[in-house]
Short mmCIF file of C-alpha atoms in Angstrom, two decimals:
data_model
loop_
_atom_site.label_atom_id
_atom_site.label_comp_id
_atom_site.label_asym_id
_atom_site.label_seq_id
_atom_site.Cartn_x
_atom_site.Cartn_y
_atom_site.Cartn_z
CA THR A 1 -8.71 8.54 2.99
CA ILE A 2 -6.59 6.62 0.97
CA VAL A 3 -8.84 5.68 -2.52
CA VAL A 4 -7.46 3.96 -5.49
CA VAL A 5 -9.09 4.94 -8.37
CA SER A 6 -8.80 2.93 -11.84
CA VAL A 7 -9.36 4.26 -15.48
CA ASP A 8 -9.37 2.01 -18.57
CA PRO A 9 -7.81 4.41 -20.73
CA ALA A 10 -9.75 3.24 -23.39
CA THR A 11 -13.43 3.34 -22.60
CA GLY A 12 -13.54 5.93 -19.63
CA ASP A 13 -14.56 2.26 -17.28
CA THR A 14 -13.93 4.18 -13.58
CA ALA A 15 -12.79 1.69 -10.35
CA MET A 16 -12.55 3.18 -6.95
CA ILE A 17 -10.72 1.37 -4.27
CA SER A 18 -10.77 1.54 -1.01
CA VAL A 19 -8.03 0.87 1.68
CA PRO A 20 -8.44 1.19 5.41
CA ARG A 21 -6.11 3.61 6.97
CA ASN A 22 -6.65 1.23 9.51
CA LEU A 23 -5.27 -1.24 8.03
CA PRO A 24 -2.16 -3.07 9.25
CA ARG A 25 1.06 -4.74 7.89
CA LEU A 26 0.59 -3.31 4.70
CA PRO A 27 3.45 -4.96 2.72
CA PHE A 28 6.10 -2.99 0.28
CA PRO A 29 8.20 -4.81 -2.46
CA PRO A 30 10.16 -7.75 -0.48
CA ASP A 31 13.61 -5.77 -2.68
CA SER A 32 12.95 -2.35 -1.96
CA GLU A 33 14.74 -0.46 1.25
CA LEU A 34 11.05 -0.56 2.70
CA GLY A 35 10.46 -3.82 2.32
CA LYS A 36 13.77 -5.10 3.53
CA ARG A 37 13.16 -2.96 6.57
CA PHE A 38 9.46 -4.15 7.16
CA PRO A 39 9.22 -7.59 5.68
CA ARG A 40 6.15 -8.59 7.31
CA GLY A 41 4.45 -5.21 6.36
CA PHE A 42 4.81 -2.43 8.56
CA THR A 43 4.70 -1.99 12.10
CA ASP A 44 1.92 1.22 12.32
CA LEU A 45 -1.07 1.61 11.19
CA ALA A 46 -1.35 1.91 7.41
CA ASN A 47 -2.33 6.29 7.41
CA ALA A 48 0.69 6.66 9.68
CA VAL A 49 3.58 5.23 6.13
CA TYR A 50 2.81 8.75 5.12
CA PRO A 51 4.65 10.77 7.87
CA TYR A 52 6.98 7.63 8.74
CA VAL A 53 8.66 7.84 5.12
CA THR A 54 8.25 12.21 4.94
CA GLN A 55 10.52 12.58 8.29
CA ARG A 56 12.76 9.15 6.01
CA PRO A 57 13.14 9.93 2.70
CA GLU A 58 16.23 7.93 2.38
CA LEU A 59 14.09 5.36 2.56
CA VAL A 60 12.11 5.91 -1.11
CA GLY A 61 15.22 7.08 -3.04
CA GLY A 62 15.64 10.20 -1.13
CA VAL A 63 12.89 12.21 -2.95
CA ALA A 64 10.91 15.07 -2.18
CA ASP A 65 7.70 13.40 -1.61
CA ALA A 66 8.85 10.09 0.26
CA GLY A 67 5.42 9.98 1.58
CA ALA A 68 3.69 10.28 -1.13
CA GLN A 69 5.87 7.55 -3.28
CA ALA A 70 6.17 4.99 -0.33
CA ILE A 71 1.68 4.76 -0.26
CA LYS A 72 1.86 4.20 -3.76
CA LEU A 73 4.74 1.23 -3.41
CA GLY A 74 2.62 0.06 0.03
CA ILE A 75 -0.95 -0.44 -2.31
CA ALA A 76 1.09 -2.14 -5.66
CA GLN A 77 2.48 -4.58 -3.39
CA LEU A 78 -1.24 -5.01 -1.59
CA LEU A 79 -3.15 -4.70 -3.91
CA GLY A 80 -1.27 -6.69 -6.40
CA LEU A 81 -1.88 -2.98 -9.20
CA PRO A 82 0.50 -0.82 -10.24
CA ILE A 83 0.37 2.33 -9.37
CA HIS A 84 0.94 5.10 -11.79
CA PHE A 85 0.31 8.60 -10.11
CA TYR A 86 -0.81 10.36 -6.38
CA VAL A 87 -2.66 12.80 -6.34
CA LEU A 88 -2.25 14.55 -2.94
CA VAL A 89 -5.27 16.50 -1.88
CA ASP A 90 -4.64 18.16 2.04
CA MET A 91 -9.17 19.08 4.07
CA ALA A 92 -9.34 22.68 3.45
CA GLY A 93 -8.18 22.09 -0.17
CA PHE A 94 -10.86 19.77 -1.14
CA VAL A 95 -13.75 21.90 0.64
CA ASP A 96 -12.22 25.57 -1.41
CA VAL A 97 -12.58 22.62 -4.72
CA VAL A 98 -15.52 21.80 -4.04
CA ASP A 99 -17.16 25.40 -3.74
CA ALA A 100 -14.82 25.90 -7.14
CA LEU A 101 -17.21 23.87 -8.45
CA GLY A 102 -20.28 25.29 -7.06
CA GLY A 103 -21.42 22.20 -4.65
CA ILE A 104 -22.02 18.98 -5.34
CA ASP A 105 -25.53 17.03 -5.51
CA ILE A 106 -25.70 13.29 -4.06
CA TYR A 107 -28.57 11.45 -2.58
CA ILE A 108 -27.42 10.65 1.37
CA ALA A 109 -29.46 6.86 1.95
CA LYS A 110 -29.51 7.89 6.20
CA SER A 111 -29.42 10.58 8.47
CA VAL A 112 -24.71 10.53 9.31
CA PRO A 113 -24.18 12.59 12.81
CA SER A 114 -21.88 15.48 11.05
CA PRO A 115 -17.60 14.84 13.19
CA GLY A 116 -17.61 18.39 14.53
CA ASN A 117 -16.60 22.11 13.02
CA PRO A 118 -12.78 21.35 11.35
CA ARG A 119 -10.86 24.25 12.42
CA ASP A 120 -10.80 27.45 10.01
CA ALA A 121 -14.12 26.12 8.88
CA LYS A 122 -16.20 28.43 6.77
CA HIS A 123 -19.74 28.01 7.89
CA GLN A 124 -21.43 26.18 11.27
CA VAL A 125 -21.38 21.83 10.47
CA PRO A 126 -25.07 21.06 11.80
CA VAL A 127 -25.58 18.32 14.22
CA TYR A 128 -27.08 16.14 11.09
CA ILE A 129 -26.26 15.96 7.33
CA THR A 130 -29.40 14.51 6.84
CA ALA A 131 -30.75 12.09 5.12
CA GLY A 132 -32.30 12.88 0.83
CA GLN A 133 -31.06 14.48 -1.98
CA GLN A 134 -29.08 17.49 -1.08
CA HIS A 135 -26.27 19.66 -2.78
CA LEU A 136 -23.89 19.93 -0.76
CA ASP A 137 -21.30 22.71 -0.43
CA GLY A 138 -17.25 22.27 0.60
CA THR A 139 -17.10 21.91 4.39
CA LEU A 140 -20.40 20.48 4.45
CA ALA A 141 -18.99 17.88 1.60
CA LEU A 142 -16.64 17.22 3.79
CA ALA A 143 -18.28 16.38 6.55
CA TYR A 144 -20.16 14.10 5.30
CA ALA A 145 -17.08 12.58 3.85
CA ARG A 146 -15.74 12.72 7.52
CA SER A 147 -18.83 10.99 9.08
CA ARG A 148 -17.86 7.84 10.46
CA HIS A 149 -19.66 7.66 14.06
CA ALA A 150 -22.98 6.35 13.15
CA ASP A 151 -21.44 3.04 11.97
CA ASN A 152 -17.59 2.36 11.57
CA ASP A 153 -14.74 2.86 8.72
CA TYR A 154 -16.42 1.01 5.96
CA TYR A 155 -19.23 2.87 5.14
CA ARG A 156 -16.89 5.86 5.86
CA MET A 157 -14.79 4.51 3.08
CA ALA A 158 -18.46 4.43 0.87
CA ARG A 159 -19.47 7.86 1.64
CA GLN A 160 -16.03 8.87 0.61
CA ARG A 161 -16.83 6.75 -2.77
CA CYS A 162 -19.57 8.64 -3.43
CA VAL A 163 -18.52 12.36 -2.77
CA LEU A 164 -15.27 11.33 -5.05
CA GLY A 165 -18.27 10.57 -7.93
CA ALA A 166 -20.41 12.95 -6.96
CA ILE A 167 -17.19 15.33 -8.06
CA ALA A 168 -16.39 13.97 -10.88
CA ALA A 169 -20.37 14.12 -12.50
CA LYS A 170 -20.39 17.43 -11.21
CA ALA A 171 -16.93 18.38 -12.94
CA THR A 172 -18.71 18.73 -16.81
CA PRO A 173 -16.53 21.45 -19.10
CA SER A 174 -19.84 24.43 -18.54
CA VAL A 175 -18.68 23.74 -14.79
CA LEU A 176 -15.39 24.40 -15.11
CA ALA A 177 -14.87 27.29 -17.88
CA THR A 178 -17.33 29.47 -15.60
CA GLY A 179 -14.96 28.24 -12.07
CA PHE A 180 -12.08 27.65 -13.89
CA THR A 181 -10.45 30.86 -11.81
CA ASP A 182 -11.59 29.41 -8.37
CA LEU A 183 -10.83 26.62 -9.06
CA LEU A 184 -6.87 26.77 -10.54
CA GLY A 185 -6.49 28.33 -7.33
CA ALA A 186 -7.87 25.88 -5.05
CA LEU A 187 -6.09 23.18 -6.80
CA ALA A 188 -2.58 25.41 -6.68
CA ASP A 189 -3.39 25.88 -2.86
CA ALA A 190 -4.20 21.83 -2.19
CA VAL A 191 -3.04 19.51 -4.09
CA THR A 192 0.65 18.05 -5.30
CA THR A 193 0.92 15.23 -7.47
CA ASP A 194 3.75 13.26 -8.99
CA ILE A 195 1.82 13.13 -12.52
CA PRO A 196 3.88 14.54 -15.77
CA ARG A 197 2.50 18.29 -18.19
CA SER A 198 3.63 15.57 -20.66
CA ALA A 199 1.12 13.70 -19.73
CA LEU A 200 -2.39 15.71 -19.05
CA GLY A 201 -3.63 15.72 -22.57
CA ASP A 202 -4.22 12.37 -22.32
CA PHE A 203 -5.49 12.14 -19.17
CA ALA A 204 -8.08 15.15 -20.86
CA ILE A 205 -8.86 12.39 -22.90
CA VAL A 206 -9.89 9.62 -20.63
CA ILE A 207 -11.19 11.71 -18.85
CA ASP A 208 -13.99 13.04 -22.07
CA ARG A 209 -14.38 9.64 -22.45
CA PHE A 210 -14.94 9.24 -18.58
CA GLN A 211 -18.35 11.89 -18.91
CA GLN A 212 -19.57 10.43 -22.06
#
């Protein structure tokens, strides 16, 4: 899943842009090593960029997080927007983060079939995630975000944006305070990012504006 989150630092207004994982010909800056290797865009689908460049870090200067930096380059070129930072969350970690928040509340417009039980799931997933106002734990939130058998990837991306919005809405100061230990553990195990520690104070101010 690739989602660009754009935040206005003055107002906290936030927009989310989904990039299809099956997007062909993801472009790169022409003067970059990736742009020179793929002048007509990446020759596989967008979700293959990360593993491809992770195995060839020299294409982005040999950095440790080569795959993520390549995604930043490609998405910036695709959208014409600077991509300042990335946050990478694995699926098991996503479940733990949602659980650490106490689950999320979300309105589901129509029932969707679940994608089945992921490996090492915390509990069984029902055949359908049913319509209506629902409280989802991490396992069910992941199932809802991954479901695509009822429609297509575009509806799936819309569901993912709704889930992210519900997570943001749930992350109030009181919830963060009461679940701090569990949340910290979940984030430490599952999240990697290139946001520098020196920027965290500024991010806290932006998040406060978003919640207001």
